[in-house]
Short mmCIF file of N, CA and C in Angstrom, two decimals:
data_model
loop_
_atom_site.label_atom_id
_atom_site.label_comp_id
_atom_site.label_asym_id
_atom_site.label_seq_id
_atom_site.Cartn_x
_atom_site.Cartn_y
_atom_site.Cartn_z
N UNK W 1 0.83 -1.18 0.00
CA UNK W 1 0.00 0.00 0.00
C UNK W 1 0.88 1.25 0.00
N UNK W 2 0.21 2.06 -0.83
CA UNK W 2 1.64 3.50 -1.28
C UNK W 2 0.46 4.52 -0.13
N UNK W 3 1.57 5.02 0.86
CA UNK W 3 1.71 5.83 1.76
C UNK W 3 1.91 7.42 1.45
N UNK W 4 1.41 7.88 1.31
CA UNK W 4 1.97 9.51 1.26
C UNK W 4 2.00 10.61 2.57
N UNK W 5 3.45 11.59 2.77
CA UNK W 5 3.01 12.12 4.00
C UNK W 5 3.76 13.57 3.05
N UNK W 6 3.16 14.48 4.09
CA UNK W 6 4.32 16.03 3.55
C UNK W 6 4.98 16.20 4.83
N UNK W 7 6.62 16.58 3.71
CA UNK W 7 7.54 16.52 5.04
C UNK W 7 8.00 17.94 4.86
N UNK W 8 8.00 18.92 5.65
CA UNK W 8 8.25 20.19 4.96
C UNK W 8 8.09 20.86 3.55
N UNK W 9 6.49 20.54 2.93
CA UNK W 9 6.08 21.23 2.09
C UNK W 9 6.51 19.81 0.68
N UNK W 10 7.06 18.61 0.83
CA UNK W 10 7.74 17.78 0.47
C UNK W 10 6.74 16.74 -0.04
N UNK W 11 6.47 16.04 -0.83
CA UNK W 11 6.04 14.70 -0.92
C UNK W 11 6.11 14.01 -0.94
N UNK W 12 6.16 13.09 0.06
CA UNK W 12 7.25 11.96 0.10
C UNK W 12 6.08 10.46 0.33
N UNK W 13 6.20 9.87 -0.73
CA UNK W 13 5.99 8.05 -0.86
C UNK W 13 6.75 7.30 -0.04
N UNK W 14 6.05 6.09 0.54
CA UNK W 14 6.31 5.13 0.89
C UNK W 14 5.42 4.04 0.77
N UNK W 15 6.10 3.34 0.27
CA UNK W 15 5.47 1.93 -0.36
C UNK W 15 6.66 0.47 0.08
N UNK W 16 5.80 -0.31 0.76
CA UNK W 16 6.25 -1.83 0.92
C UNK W 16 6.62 -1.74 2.51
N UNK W 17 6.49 -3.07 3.21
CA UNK W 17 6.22 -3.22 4.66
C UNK W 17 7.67 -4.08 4.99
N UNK W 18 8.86 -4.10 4.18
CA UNK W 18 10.39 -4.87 4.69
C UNK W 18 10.67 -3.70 6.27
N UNK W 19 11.87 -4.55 6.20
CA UNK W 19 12.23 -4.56 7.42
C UNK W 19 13.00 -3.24 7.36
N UNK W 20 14.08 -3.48 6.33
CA UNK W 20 14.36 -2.83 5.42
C UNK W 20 14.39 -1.49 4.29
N UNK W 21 15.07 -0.20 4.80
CA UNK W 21 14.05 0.44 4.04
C UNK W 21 15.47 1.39 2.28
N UNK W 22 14.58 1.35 1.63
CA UNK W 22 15.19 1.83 0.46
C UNK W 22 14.84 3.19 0.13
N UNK W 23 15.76 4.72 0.60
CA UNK W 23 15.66 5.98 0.05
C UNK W 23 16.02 6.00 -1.15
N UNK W 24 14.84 6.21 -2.31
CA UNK W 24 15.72 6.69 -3.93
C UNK W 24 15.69 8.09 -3.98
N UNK W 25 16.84 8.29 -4.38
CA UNK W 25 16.82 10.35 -5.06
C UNK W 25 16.88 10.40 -6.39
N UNK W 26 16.26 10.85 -6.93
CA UNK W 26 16.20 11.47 -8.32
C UNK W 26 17.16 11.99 -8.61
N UNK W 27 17.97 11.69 -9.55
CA UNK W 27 18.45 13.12 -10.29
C UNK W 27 18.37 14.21 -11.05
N UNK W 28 19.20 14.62 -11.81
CA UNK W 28 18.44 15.75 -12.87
C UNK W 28 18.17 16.13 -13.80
N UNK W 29 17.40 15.99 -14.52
CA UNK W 29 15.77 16.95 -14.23
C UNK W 29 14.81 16.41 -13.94
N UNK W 30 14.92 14.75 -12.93
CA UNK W 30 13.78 13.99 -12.67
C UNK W 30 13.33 14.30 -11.75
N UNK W 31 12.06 13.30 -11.46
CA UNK W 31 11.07 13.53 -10.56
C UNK W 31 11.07 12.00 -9.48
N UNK W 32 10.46 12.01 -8.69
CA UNK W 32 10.13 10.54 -7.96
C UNK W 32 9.80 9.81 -8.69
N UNK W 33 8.97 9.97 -9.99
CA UNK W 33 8.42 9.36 -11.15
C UNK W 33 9.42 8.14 -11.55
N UNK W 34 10.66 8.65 -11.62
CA UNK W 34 11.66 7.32 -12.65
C UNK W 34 11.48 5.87 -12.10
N UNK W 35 11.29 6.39 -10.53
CA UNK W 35 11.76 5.09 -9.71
C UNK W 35 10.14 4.13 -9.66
N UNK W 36 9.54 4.36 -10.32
CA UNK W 36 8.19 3.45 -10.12
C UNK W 36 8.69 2.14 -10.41
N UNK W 37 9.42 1.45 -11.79
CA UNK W 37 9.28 0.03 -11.79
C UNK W 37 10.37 -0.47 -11.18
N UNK W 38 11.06 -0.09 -10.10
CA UNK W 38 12.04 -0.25 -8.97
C UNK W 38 11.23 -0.10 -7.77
N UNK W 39 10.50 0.65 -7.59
CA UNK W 39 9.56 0.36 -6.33
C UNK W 39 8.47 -0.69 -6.64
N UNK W 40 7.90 -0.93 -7.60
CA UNK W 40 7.26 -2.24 -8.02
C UNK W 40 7.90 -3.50 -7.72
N UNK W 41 9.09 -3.43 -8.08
CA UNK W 41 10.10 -5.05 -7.97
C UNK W 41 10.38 -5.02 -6.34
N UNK W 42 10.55 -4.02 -5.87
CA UNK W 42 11.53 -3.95 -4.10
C UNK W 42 10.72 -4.21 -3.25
N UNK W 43 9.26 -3.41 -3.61
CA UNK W 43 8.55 -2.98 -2.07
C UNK W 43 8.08 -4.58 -1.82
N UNK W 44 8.39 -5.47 -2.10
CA UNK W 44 7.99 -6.90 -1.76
C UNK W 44 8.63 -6.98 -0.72
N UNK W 45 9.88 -6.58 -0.32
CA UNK W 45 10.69 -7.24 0.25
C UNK W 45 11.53 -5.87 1.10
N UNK W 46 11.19 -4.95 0.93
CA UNK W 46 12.14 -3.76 1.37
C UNK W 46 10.71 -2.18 1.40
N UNK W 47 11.27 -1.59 2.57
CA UNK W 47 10.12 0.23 2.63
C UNK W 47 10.79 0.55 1.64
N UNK W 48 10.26 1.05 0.55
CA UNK W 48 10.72 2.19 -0.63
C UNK W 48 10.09 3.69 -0.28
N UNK W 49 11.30 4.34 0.02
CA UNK W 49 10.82 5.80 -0.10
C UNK W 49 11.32 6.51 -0.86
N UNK W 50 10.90 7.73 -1.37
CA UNK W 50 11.04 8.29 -2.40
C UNK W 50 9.98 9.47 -2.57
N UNK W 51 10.78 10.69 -3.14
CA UNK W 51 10.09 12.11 -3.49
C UNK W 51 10.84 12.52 -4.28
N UNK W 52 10.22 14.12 -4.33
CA UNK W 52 11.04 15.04 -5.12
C UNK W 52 11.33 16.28 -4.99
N UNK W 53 12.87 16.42 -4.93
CA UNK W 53 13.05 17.35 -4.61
C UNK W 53 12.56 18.90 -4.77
N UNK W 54 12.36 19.99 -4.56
CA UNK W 54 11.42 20.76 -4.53
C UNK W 54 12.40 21.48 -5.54
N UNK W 55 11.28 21.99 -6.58
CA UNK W 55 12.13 23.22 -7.80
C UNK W 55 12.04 21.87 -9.19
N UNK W 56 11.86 20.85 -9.09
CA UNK W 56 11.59 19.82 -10.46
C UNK W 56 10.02 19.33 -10.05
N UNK W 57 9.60 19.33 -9.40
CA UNK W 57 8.17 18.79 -9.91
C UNK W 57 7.20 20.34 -10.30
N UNK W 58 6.99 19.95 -11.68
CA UNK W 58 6.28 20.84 -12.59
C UNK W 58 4.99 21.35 -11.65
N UNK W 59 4.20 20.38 -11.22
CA UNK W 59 2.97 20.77 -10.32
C UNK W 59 2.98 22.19 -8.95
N UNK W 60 4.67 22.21 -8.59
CA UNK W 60 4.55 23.11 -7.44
C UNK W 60 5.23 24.64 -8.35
N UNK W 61 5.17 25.41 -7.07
CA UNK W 61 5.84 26.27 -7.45
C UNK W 61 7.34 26.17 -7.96
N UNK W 62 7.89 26.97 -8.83
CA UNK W 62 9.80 26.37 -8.88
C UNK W 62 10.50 27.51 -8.43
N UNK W 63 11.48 27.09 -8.30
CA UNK W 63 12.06 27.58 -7.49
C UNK W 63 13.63 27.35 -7.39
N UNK W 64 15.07 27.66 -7.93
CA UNK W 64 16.11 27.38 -7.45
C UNK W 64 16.68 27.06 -6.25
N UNK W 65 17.14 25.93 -5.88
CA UNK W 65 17.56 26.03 -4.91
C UNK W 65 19.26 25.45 -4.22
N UNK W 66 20.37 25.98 -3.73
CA UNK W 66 21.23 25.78 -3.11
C UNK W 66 21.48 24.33 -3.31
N UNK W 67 23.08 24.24 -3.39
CA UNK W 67 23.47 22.60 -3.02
C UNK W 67 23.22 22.76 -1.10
N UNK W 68 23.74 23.51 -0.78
CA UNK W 68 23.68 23.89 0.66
C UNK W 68 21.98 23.40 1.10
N UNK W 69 21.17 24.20 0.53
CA UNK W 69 19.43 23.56 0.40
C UNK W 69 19.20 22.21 0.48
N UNK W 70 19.66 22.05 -1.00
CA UNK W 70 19.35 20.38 -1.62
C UNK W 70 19.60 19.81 -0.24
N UNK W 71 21.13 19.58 -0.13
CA UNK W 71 21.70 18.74 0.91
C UNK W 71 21.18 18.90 2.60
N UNK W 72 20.21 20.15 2.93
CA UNK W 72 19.43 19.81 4.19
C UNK W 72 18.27 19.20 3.50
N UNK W 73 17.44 19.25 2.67
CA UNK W 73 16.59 18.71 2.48
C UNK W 73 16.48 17.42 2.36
N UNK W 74 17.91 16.79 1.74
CA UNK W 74 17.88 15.25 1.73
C UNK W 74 17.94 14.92 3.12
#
């Protein structure tokens, strides 16, 4: 069952009940999107979490932001 929570304005998925848990990051210019048929194969066996970083998903506002940023946000 795919989980959604907001973590500071964030959207963050979680899908699969392992013990185990698997953070994917996107790179760039992606979205949480790439990692779907990798969270399909894992979440059997492992938590898949996964979002996107803020300033690439088309739906929010954009916004540049800092490696200094990026790297608190991860």
């Amino acid at each position: 069952m795919k989980k959604q929570y907001s973590i500071a304005g964030i959207d963050v998925f979680v899908e699969g009940e392992g013990a185990e848990t698997i953070v994917m990051v996107h790179g760039w210019p992606d979205t949480y999107r790439i990692w779907a048929k990798q969270v399909n194969f894992f979440k059997k066996n492992y938590r898949c979490v996964y979002f996107t970083f803020p300033g690439f998903d088309v739906t929010k506002p954009r916004k540049a932001y800092s490696l200094v940023e990026t790297t608190e946000i991860l």
